[in-house]
Coordinates of C-alpha atoms in Angstrom, one line a residue:
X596 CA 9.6 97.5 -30.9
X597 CA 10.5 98.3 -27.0
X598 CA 8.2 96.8 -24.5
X599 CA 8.8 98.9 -20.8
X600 CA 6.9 96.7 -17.6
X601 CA 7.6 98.8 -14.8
X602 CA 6.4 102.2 -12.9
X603 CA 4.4 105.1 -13.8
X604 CA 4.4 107.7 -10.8
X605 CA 3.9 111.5 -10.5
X606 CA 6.8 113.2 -9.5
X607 CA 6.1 116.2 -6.8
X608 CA 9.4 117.9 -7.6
X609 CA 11.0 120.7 -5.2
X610 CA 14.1 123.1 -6.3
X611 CA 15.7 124.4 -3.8
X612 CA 19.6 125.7 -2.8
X613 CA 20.4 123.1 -0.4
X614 CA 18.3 120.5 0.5
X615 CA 17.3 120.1 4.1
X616 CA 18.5 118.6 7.3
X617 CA 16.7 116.1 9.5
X618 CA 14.2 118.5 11.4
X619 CA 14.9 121.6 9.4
X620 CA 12.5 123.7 7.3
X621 CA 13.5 125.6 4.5
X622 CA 11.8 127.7 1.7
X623 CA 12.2 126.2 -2.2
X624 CA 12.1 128.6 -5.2
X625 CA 10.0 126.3 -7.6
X626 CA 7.3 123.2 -7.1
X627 CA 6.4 120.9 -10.4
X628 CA 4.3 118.1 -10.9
X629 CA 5.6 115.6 -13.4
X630 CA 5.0 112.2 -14.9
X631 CA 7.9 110.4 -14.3
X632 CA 8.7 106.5 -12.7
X633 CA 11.3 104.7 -13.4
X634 CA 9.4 102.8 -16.3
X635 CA 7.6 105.3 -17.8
X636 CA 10.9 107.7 -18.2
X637 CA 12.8 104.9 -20.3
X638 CA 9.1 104.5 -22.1
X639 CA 8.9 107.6 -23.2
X640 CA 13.2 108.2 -23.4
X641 CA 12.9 105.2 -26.2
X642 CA 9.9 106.0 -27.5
X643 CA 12.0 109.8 -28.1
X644 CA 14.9 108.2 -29.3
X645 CA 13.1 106.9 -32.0
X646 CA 11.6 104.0 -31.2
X647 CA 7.9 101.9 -31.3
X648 CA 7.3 101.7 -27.5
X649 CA 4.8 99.5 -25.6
X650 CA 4.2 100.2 -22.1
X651 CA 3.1 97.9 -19.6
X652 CA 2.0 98.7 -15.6
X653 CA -0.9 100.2 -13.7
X654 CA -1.9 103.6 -12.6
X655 CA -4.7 104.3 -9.7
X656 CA -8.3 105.8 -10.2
X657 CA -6.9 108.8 -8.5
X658 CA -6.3 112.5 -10.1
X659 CA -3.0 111.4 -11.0
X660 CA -4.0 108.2 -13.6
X661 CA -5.2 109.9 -16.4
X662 CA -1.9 112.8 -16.4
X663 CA 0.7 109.9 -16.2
X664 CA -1.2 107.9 -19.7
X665 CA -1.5 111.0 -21.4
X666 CA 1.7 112.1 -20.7
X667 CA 2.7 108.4 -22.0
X668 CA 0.9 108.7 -25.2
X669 CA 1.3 112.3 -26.3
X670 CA 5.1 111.3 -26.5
X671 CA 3.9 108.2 -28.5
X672 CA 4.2 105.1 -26.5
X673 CA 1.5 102.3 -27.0
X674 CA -0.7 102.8 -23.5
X675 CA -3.0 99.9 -24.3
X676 CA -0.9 97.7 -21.5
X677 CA -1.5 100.7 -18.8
X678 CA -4.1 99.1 -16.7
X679 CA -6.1 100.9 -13.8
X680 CA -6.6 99.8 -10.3
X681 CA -8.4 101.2 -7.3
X682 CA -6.4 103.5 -5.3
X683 CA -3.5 106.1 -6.0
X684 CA -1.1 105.9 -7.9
X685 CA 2.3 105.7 -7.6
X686 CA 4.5 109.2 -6.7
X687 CA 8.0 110.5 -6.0
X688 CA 8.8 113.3 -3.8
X689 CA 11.9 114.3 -5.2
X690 CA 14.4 117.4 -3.7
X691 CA 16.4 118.9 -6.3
X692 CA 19.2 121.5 -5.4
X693 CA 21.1 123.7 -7.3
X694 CA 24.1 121.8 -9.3
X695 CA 21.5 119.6 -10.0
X696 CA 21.9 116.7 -7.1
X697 CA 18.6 115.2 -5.9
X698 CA 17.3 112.8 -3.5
X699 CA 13.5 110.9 -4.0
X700 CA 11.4 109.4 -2.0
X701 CA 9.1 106.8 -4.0
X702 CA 5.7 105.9 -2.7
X703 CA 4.7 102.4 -4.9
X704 CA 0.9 103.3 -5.2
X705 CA -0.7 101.3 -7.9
X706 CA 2.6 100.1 -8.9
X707 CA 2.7 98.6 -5.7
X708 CA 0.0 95.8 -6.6
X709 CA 1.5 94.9 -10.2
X710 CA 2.0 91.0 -9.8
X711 CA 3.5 90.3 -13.4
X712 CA 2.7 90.1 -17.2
X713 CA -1.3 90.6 -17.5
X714 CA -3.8 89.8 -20.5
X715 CA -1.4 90.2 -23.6
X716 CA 1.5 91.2 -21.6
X717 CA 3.4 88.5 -22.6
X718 CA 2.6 88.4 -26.3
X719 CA 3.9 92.3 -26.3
X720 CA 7.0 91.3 -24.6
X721 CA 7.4 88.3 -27.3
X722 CA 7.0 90.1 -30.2
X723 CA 9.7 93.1 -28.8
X724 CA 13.0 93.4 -29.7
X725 CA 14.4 94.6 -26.0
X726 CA 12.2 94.7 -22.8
X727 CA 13.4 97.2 -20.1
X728 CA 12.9 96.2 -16.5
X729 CA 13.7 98.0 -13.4
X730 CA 12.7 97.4 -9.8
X731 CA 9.8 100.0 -8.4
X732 CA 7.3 96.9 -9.1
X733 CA 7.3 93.8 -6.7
X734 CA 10.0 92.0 -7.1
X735 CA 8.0 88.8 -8.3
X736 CA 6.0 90.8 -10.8
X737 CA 9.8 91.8 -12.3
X738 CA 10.9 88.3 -12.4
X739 CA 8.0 87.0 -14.4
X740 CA 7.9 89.5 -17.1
X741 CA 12.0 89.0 -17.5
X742 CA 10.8 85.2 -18.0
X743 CA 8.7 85.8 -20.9
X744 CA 11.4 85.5 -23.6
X745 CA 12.9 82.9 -23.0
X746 CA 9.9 81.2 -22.0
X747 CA 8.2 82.1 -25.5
X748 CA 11.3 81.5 -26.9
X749 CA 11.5 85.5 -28.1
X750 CA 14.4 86.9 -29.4
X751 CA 13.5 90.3 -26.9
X752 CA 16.8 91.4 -25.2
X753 CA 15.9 91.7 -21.7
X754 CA 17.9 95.3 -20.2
X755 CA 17.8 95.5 -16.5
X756 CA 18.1 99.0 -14.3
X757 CA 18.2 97.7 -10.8
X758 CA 17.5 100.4 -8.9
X759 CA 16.2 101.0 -6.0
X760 CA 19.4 98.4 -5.6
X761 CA 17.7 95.8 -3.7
X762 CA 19.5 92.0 -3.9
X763 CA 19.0 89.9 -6.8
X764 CA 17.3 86.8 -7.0
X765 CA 18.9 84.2 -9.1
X766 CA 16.0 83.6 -11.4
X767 CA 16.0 87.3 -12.2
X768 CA 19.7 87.4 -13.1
X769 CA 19.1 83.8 -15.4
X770 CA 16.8 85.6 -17.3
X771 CA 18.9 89.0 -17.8
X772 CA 21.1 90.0 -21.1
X773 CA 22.1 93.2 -19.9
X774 CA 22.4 94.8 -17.1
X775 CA 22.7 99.3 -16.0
X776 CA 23.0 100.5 -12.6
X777 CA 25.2 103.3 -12.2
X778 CA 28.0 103.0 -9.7
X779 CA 26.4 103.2 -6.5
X780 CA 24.1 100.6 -7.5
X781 CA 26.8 98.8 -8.9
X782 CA 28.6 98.6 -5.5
X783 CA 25.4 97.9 -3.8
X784 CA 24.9 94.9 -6.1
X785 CA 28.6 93.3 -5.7
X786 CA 30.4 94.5 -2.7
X787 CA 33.1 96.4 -4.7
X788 CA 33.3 100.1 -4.6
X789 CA 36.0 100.9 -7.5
X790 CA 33.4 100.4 -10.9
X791 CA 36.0 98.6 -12.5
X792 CA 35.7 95.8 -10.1
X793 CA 32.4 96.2 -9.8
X794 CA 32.0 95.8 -13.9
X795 CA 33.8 92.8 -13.7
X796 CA 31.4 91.0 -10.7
X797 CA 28.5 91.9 -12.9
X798 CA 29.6 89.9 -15.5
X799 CA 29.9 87.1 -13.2
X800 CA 26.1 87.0 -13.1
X801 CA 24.9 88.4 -16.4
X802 CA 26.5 88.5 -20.1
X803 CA 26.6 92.2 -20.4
X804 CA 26.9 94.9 -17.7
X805 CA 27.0 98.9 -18.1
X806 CA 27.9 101.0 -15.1
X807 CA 27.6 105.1 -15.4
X808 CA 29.7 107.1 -13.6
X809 CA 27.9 110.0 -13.9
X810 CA 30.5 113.2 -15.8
X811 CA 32.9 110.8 -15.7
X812 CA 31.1 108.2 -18.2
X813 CA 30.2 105.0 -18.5
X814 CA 31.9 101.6 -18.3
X815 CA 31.1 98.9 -20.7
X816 CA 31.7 94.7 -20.3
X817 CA 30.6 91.3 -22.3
X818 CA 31.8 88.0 -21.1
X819 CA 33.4 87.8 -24.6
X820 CA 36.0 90.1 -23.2
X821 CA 35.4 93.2 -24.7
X822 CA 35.8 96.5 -22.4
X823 CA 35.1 100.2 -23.0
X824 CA 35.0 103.5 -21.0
X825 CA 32.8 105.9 -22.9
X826 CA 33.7 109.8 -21.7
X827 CA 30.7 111.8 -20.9
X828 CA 29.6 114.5 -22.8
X829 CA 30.6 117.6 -20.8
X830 CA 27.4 119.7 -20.1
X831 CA 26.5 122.0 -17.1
X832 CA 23.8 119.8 -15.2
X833 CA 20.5 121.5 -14.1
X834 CA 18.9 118.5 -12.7
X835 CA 19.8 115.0 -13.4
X836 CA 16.4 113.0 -11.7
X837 CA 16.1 111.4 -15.2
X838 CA 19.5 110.9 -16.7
X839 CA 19.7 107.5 -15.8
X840 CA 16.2 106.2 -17.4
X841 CA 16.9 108.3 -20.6
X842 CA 20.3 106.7 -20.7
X843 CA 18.4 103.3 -20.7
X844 CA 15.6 104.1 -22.9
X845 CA 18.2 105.4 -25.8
X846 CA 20.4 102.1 -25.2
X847 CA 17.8 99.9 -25.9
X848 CA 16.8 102.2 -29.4
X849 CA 20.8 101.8 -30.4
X850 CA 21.4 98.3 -29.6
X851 CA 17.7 97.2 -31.5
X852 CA 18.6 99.2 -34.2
X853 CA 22.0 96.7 -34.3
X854 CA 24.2 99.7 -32.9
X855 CA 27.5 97.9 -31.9
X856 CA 28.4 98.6 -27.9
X857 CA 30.7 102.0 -28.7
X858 CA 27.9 104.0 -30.6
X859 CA 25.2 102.2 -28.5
X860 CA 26.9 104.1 -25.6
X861 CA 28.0 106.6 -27.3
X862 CA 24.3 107.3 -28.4
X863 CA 22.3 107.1 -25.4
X864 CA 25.3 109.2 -23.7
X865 CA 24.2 112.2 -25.6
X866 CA 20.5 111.3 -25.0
X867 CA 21.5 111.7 -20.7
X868 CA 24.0 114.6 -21.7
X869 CA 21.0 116.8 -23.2
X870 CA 18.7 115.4 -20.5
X871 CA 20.6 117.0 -17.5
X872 CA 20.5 120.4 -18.6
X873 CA 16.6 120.7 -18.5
X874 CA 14.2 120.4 -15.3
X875 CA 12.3 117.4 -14.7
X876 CA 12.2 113.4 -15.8
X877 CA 10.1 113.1 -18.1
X878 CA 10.2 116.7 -19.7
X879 CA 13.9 116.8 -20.0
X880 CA 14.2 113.9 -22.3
X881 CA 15.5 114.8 -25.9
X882 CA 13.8 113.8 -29.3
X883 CA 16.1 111.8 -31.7
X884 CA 16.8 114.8 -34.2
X885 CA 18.3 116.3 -30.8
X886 CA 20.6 113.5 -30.2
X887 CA 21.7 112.7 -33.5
X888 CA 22.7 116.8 -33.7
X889 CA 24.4 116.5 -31.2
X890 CA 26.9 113.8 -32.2
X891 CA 27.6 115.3 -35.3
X892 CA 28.9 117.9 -33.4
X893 CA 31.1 115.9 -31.0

């Protein structure tokens, strides 16, 4: 099992050509609303990939609660961890232009008052065999859940996305096996621009680090030396808002299912591959017959 404490948010999602400038207004061709969040992509990216998923975070009392845990369980994730707070919930206002480039603006909601592992939290995270992290919940509330494993003395392999890049604290990195930004995160997090470098200061603070380059791949280092570079799978991108989180969420399925680091990358690299060629975070995620179709085409 996959345990995922992080954020559930509805993502208010604009197409347009070109996205605007400061002060300008311009006229999209399309407006969705989709459940997305950092956390509840790589839920429901795992729990797609094949995997038993429990999700743990909070949604408001708002219109937006119920869409965000149904969305969760009609792709089969365990929702009993989704708790429900007074006020909104979390959303994204996300700008997507053609090519498939987009900025988001995240607004933390009920994720916002998440303060770490509540009623049996922990005993979900200490029974899993990875727990996914990233960092749209407070910072504290992030730290606590990475604790649990060790702390329980779980075997759960605890896989960090830090994004939005934000420093580190050093009880976080302590507690972290592996970790996934992609390269501007990664340059963010150490001070180097060229990912190589980058992949090598990660390791420095963590025993495992992935960086994703986006077409270009992904970069792979473990303190026992080992390096790869995994080449993307060349698709036309339509929107790549999620490509990231499924990338995480089918990485955790390979490497619990004791993929070794090549077809663990290779694996979840198809996942993000079919992802960016369909609209939306959540939506665009592929199923594992997908995935495994499409490696035994490459």
């Amino acid at each position: 099992m996959i345990s995922v404490f992080g954020s559930a948010n509805m993502d208010l999602v604009a197409y347009v050509a070109q996205a605007p400038k400061p002060g300008e207004t311009i006229t999209g061709r399309e407006f969705r609303t989709i459940p997305g969040g950092k956390g509840a992509n790589q839920a429901i990216a795992a729990a797609r990939a094949g995997a038993d998923v429990a999700f743990l975070g909070a949604v408001g009392d708002d219109a937006f609660g119920p869409g965000l845990r149904a969305a969760l369980a009609e792709a089969g994730v365990d929702t009993a961890g989704l708790r429900v707070v007074s006020g909104p919930s979390g959303v994204a206002h996300i700008v997507v232009q053609d090519g498939g480039d987009n900025s988001i603006i995240v607004v933390p909601g009920a994720n916002g008052v998440v303060t770490g592992p509540a009623g049996r939290d922990a005993e979900v995270i200490a029974r899993s065999g990875a727990l996914l992290l990233q960092l749209e919940l407070p910072m504290d509330a992030v730290v606590a859940a990475a604790q649990v494993p060790r702390a329980a003395m779980s075997r759960a392999e605890v896989i960090l996305t830090p994004a939005p890049a934000v420093p580190l604290p050093a009880e976080l990195l302590e507690a972290v096996d592996l970790i996934v930004p992609n390269e501007h995160e990664a340059a963010a997090l150490t001070g180097r621009d060229d990912p190589r470098d980058a992949l090598e200061a990660l390791l420095d603070l963590v025993p495992e680090a992935v960086v994703t380059l986006g077409a270009r791949g992904v970069l792979y280092g473990s303190r026992d030396g080992a390096r790869l570079h995994e080449a993307a799978v060349p698709v036309r991108a339509v929107d790549t808002t999620a490509a990231g989180d499924t990338f995480a969420g089918a990485l955790a399925v390979a490497r619990t299912e004791g993929a070794d680091p090549a077809r663990a990358l290779r694996f979840a690299s198809a996942a993000a591959a079919l992802s960016v060629q369909r609209e939306g975070a959540s939506t665009s995620m592929p199923h594992r017959h997908e995935i495994d179709r499409l490696l035994e085409g490459l």
